PDB file of C-alpha atoms and ligand atoms in Angstrom:
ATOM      1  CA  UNK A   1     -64.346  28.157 -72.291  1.00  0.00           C
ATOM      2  CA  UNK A   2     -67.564  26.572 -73.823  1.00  0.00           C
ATOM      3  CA  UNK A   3     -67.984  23.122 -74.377  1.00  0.00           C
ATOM      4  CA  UNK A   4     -66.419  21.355 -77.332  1.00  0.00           C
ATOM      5  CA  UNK A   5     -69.450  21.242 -79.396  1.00  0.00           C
ATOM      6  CA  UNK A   6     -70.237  24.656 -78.875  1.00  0.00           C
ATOM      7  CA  UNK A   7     -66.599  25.878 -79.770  1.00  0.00           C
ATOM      8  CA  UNK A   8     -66.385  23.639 -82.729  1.00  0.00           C
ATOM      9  CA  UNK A   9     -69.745  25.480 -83.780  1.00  0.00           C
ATOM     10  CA  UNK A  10     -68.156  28.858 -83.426  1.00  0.00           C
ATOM     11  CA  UNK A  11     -65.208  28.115 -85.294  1.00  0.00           C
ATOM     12  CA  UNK A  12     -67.655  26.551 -88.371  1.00  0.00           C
ATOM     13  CA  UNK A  13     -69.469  29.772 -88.298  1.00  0.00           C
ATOM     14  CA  UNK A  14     -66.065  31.574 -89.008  1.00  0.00           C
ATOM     15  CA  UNK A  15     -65.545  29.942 -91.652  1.00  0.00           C
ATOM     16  CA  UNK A  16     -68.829  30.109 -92.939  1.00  0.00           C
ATOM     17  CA  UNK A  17     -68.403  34.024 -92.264  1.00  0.00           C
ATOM     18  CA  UNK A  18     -65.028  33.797 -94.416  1.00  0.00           C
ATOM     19  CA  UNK A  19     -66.773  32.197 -97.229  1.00  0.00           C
ATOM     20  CA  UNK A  20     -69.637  34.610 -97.339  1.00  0.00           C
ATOM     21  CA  UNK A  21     -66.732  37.284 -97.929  1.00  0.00           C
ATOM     22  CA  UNK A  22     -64.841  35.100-100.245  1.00  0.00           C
ATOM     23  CA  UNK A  23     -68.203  34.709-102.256  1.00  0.00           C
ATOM     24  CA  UNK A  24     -69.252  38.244-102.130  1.00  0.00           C
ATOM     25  CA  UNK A  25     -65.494  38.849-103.481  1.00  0.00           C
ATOM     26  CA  UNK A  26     -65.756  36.870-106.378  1.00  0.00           C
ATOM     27  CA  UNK A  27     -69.186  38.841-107.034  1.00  0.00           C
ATOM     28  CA  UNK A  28     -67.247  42.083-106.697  1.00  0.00           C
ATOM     29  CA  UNK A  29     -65.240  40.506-109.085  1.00  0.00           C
ATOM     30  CA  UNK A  30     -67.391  39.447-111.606  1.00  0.00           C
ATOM     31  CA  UNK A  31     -69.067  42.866-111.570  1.00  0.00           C
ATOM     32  CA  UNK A  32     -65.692  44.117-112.377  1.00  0.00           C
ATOM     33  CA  UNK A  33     -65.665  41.945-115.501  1.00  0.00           C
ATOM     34  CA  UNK A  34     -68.762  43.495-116.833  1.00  0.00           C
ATOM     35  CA  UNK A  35     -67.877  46.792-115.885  1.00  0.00           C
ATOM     36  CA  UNK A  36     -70.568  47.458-113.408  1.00  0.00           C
ATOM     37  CA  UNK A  37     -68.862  49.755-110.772  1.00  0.00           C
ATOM     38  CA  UNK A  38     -71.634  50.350-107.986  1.00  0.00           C
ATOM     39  CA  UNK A  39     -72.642  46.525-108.083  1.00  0.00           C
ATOM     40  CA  UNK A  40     -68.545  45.625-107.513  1.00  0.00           C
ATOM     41  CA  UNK A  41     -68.753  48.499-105.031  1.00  0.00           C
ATOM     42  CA  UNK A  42     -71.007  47.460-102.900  1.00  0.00           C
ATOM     43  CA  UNK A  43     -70.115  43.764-103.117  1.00  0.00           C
ATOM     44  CA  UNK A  44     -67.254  44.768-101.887  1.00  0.00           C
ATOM     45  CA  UNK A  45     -68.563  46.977 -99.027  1.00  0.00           C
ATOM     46  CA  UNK A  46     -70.588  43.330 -98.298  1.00  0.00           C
ATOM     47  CA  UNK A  47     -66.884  41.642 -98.417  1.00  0.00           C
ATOM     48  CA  UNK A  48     -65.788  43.656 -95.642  1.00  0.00           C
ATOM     49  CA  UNK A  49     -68.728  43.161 -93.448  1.00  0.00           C
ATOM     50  CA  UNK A  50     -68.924  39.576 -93.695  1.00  0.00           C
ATOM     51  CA  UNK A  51     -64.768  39.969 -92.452  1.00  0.00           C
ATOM     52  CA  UNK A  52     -65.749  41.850 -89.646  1.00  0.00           C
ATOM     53  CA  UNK A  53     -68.543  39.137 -88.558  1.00  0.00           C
ATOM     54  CA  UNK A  54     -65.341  36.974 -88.865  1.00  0.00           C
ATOM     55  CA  UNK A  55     -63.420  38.480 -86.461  1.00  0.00           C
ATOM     56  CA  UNK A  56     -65.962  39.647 -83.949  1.00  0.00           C
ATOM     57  CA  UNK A  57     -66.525  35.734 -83.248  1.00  0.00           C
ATOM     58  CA  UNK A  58     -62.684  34.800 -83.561  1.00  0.00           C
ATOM     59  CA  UNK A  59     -62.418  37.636 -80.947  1.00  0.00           C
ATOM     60  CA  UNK A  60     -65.095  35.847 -78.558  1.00  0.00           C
ATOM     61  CA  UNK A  61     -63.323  32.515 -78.890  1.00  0.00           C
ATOM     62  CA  UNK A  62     -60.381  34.239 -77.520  1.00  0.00           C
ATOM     63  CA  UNK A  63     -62.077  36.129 -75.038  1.00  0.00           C
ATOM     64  CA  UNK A  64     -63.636  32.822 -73.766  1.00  0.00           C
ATOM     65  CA  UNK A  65     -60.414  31.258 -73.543  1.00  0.00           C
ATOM     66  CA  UNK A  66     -61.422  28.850 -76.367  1.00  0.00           C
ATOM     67  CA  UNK A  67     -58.776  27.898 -79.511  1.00  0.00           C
ATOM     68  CA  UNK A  68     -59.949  29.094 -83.134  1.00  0.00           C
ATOM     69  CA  UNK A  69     -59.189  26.802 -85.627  1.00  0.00           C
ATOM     70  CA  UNK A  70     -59.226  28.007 -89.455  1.00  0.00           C
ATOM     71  CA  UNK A  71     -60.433  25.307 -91.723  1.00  0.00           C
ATOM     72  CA  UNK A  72     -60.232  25.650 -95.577  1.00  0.00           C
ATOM     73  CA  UNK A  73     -62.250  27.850 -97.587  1.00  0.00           C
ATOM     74  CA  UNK A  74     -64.646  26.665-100.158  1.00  0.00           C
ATOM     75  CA  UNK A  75     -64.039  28.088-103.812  1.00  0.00           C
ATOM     76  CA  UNK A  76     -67.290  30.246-104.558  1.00  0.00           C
ATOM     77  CA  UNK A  77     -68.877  30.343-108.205  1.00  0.00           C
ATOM     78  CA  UNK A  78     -67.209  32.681-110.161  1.00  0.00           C
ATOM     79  CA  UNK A  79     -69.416  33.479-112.842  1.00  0.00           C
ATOM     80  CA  UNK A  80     -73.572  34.520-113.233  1.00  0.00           C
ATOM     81  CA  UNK A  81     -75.939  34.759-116.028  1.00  0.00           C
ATOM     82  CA  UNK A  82     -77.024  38.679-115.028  1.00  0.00           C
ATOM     83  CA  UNK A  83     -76.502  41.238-112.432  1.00  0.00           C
ATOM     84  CA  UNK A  84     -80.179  39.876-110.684  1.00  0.00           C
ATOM     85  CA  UNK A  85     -78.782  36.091-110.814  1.00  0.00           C
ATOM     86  CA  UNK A  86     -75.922  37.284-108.655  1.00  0.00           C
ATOM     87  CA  UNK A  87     -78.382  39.383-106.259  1.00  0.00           C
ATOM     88  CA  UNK A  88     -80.464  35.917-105.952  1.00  0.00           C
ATOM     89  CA  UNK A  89     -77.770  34.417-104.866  1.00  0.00           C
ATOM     90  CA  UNK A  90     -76.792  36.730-102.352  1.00  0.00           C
ATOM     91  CA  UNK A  91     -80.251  36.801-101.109  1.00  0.00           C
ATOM     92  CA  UNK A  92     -80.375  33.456-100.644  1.00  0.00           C
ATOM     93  CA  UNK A  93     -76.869  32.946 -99.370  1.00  0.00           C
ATOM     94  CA  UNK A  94     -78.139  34.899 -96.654  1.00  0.00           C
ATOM     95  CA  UNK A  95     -81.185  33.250 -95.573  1.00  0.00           C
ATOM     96  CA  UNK A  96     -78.892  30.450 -95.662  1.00  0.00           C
ATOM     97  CA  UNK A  97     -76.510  32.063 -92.713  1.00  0.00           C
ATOM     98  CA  UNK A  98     -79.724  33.241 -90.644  1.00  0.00           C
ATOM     99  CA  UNK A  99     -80.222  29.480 -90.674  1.00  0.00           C
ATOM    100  CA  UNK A 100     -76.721  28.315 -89.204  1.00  0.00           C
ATOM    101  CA  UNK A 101     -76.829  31.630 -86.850  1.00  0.00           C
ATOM    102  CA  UNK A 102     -80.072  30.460 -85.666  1.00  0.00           C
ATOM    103  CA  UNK A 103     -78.675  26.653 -85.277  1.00  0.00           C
ATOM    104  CA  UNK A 104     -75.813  28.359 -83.378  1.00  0.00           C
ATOM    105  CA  UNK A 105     -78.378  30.489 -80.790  1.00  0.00           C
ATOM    106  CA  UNK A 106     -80.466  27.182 -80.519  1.00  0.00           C
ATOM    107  CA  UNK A 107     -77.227  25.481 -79.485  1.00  0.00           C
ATOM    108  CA  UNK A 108     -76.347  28.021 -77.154  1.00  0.00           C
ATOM    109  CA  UNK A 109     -79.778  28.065 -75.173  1.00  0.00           C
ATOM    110  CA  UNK A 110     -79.723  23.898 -75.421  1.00  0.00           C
ATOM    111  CA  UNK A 111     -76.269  24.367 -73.480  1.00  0.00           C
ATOM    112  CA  UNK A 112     -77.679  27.108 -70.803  1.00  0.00           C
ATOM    113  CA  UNK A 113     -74.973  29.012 -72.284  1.00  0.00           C
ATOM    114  CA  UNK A 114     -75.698  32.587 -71.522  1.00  0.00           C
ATOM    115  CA  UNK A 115     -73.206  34.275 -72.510  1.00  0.00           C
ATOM    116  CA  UNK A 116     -72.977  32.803 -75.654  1.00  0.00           C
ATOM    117  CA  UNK A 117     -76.847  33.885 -76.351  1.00  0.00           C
ATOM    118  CA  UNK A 118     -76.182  37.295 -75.528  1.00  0.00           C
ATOM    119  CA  UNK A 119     -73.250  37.671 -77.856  1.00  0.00           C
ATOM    120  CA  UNK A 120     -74.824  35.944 -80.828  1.00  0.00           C
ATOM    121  CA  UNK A 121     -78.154  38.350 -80.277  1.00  0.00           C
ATOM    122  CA  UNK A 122     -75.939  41.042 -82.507  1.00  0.00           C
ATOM    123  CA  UNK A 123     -76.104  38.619 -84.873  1.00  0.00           C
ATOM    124  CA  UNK A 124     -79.577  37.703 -85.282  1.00  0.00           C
ATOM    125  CA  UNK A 125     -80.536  41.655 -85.520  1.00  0.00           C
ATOM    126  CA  UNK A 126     -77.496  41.465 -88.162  1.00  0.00           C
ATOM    127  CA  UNK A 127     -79.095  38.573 -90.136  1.00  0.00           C
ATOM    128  CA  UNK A 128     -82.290  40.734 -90.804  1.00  0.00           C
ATOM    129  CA  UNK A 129     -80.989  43.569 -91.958  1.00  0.00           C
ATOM    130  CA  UNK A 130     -78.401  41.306 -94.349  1.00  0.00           C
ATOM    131  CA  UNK A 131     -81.213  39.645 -95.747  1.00  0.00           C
ATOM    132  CA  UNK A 132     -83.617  43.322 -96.003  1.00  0.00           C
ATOM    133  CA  UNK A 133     -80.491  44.608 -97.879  1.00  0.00           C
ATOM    134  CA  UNK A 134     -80.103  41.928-100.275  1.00  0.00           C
ATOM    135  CA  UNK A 135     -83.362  41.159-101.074  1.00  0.00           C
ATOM    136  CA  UNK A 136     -83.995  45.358-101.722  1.00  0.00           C
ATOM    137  CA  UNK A 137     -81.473  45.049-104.510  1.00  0.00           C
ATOM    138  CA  UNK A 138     -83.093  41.937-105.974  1.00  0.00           C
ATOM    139  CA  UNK A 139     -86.642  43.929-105.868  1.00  0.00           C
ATOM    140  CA  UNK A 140     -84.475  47.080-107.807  1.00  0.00           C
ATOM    141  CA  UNK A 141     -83.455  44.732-110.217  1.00  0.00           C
ATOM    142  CA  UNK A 142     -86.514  42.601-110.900  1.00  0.00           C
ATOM    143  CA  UNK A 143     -88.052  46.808-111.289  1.00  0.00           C
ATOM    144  CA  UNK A 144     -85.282  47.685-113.495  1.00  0.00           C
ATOM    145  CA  UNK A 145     -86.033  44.516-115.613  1.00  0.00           C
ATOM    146  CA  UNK A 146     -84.358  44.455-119.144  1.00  0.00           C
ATOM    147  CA  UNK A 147     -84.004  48.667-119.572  1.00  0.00           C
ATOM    148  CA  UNK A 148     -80.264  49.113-119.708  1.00  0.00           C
ATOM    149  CA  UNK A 149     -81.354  52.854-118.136  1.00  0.00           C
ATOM    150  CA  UNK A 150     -83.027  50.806-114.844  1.00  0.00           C
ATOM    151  CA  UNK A 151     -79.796  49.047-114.336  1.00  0.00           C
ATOM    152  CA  UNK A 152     -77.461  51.811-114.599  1.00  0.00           C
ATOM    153  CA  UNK A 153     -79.316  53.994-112.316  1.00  0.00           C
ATOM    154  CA  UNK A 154     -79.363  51.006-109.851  1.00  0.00           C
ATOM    155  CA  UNK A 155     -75.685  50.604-110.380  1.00  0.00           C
ATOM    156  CA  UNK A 156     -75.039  54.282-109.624  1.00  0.00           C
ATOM    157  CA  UNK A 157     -77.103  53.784-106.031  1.00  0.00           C
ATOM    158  CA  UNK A 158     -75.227  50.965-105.066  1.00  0.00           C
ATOM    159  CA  UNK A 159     -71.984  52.284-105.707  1.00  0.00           C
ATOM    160  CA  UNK A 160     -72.775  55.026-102.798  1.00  0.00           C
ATOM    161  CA  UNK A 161     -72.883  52.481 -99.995  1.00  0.00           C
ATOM    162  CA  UNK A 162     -70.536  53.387 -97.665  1.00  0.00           C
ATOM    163  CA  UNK A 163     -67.610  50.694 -96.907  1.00  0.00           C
ATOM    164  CA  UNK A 164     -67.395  49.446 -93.180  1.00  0.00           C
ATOM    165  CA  UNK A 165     -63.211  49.775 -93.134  1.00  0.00           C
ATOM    166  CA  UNK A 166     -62.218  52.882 -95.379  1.00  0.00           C
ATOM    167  CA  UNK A 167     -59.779  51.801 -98.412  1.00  0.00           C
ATOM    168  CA  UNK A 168     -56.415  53.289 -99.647  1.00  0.00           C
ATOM    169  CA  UNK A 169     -56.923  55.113-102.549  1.00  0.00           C
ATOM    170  CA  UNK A 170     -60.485  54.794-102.454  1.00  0.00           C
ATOM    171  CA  UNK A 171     -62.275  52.118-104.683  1.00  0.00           C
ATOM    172  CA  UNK A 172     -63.502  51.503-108.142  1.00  0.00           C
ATOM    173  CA  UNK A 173     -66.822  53.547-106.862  1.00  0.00           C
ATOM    174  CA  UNK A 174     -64.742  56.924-107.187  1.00  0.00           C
ATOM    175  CA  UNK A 175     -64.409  56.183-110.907  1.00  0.00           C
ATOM    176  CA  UNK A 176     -68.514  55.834-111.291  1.00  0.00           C
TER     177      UNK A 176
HETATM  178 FE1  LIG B   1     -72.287  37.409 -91.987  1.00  0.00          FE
HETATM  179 FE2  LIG B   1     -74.005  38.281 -94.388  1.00  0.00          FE
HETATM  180  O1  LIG B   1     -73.854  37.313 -92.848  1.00  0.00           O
END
């Protein structure tokens, strides 16, 4: 396996994975609240990514031989003063996790750890599109400004985005 440090760094960015879903959750689920469909939709669809990221590095762990080791999960906010506020945050959020993914890859080269480098490459090309995504919606929004009209048609996009893992009985989009 890799060394402790880098390990311990691995399993901190699964949990840091789990509480960008957890976060993006509890936007879903404020959207919900206010009865805006796409938004929960696609914050949901951003739920299941930030899952996946998850388990693609508890998978490596493994693979490497290493021991993951879930710590607790951080209680996100649960409220927002607009649909934009939330998008902010999300933006943010993830310039935030292009930080600690580019801590990781620095910590990987500092440790001539190849492998490691190569595997967390999917996640720097990840990182910019994250951030592209979020940020679009936050441009949509700041466009859409107060016009009730702007937000709904914004709302109707983002409840098209497709969701990585497939739901039973679809989702709250299917309703829009
Ligand atoms: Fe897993 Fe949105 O970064």
């Amino acid at each position: 396996m890799k060394s402790n440090k880098m390990e311990d760094a691995l399993n901190a960015q699964i949990n840091a994975e789990m509480y960008s879903a957890y976060l993006y959750l509890s936007m879903a689920a404020y959207f919900e609240s206010v009865d805006l469909n796409g938004c929960a939709h696609w914050m949901k669809a951003q739920a299941q990514e930030e899952m996946i990221h998850a388990m693609k590095i508890y998978d490596y762990v493994n693979e490497c031989g290493g021991r993951v080791m879930l710590r607790a999960i951080e209680a996100p906010a649960s409220s927002w003063d607009s649909p934009l506020a939330v998008f902010e945050q999300a933006y943010s959020h993830e310039q935030y996790v292009t930080g600690l993914i580019n801590n990781l890859m620095n910590l990987a080269i500092e440790e001539g750890d190849h492998a490691t480098q190569i595997f967390l490459q999917w996640f720097v090309s990840e990182q910019v599109e994250e951030e592209a995504s979020a940020s679009g919606v936050v441009k949509r929004l700041r466009l859409a400004g107060e016009s009730s009209g702007g937000l709904f048609m914004v709302d109707r996009e983002l409840g098209q985005r497709p969701l990585p893992i497939p739901m039973p009985g679809g989702t709250a989009v299917s309703s829009v």
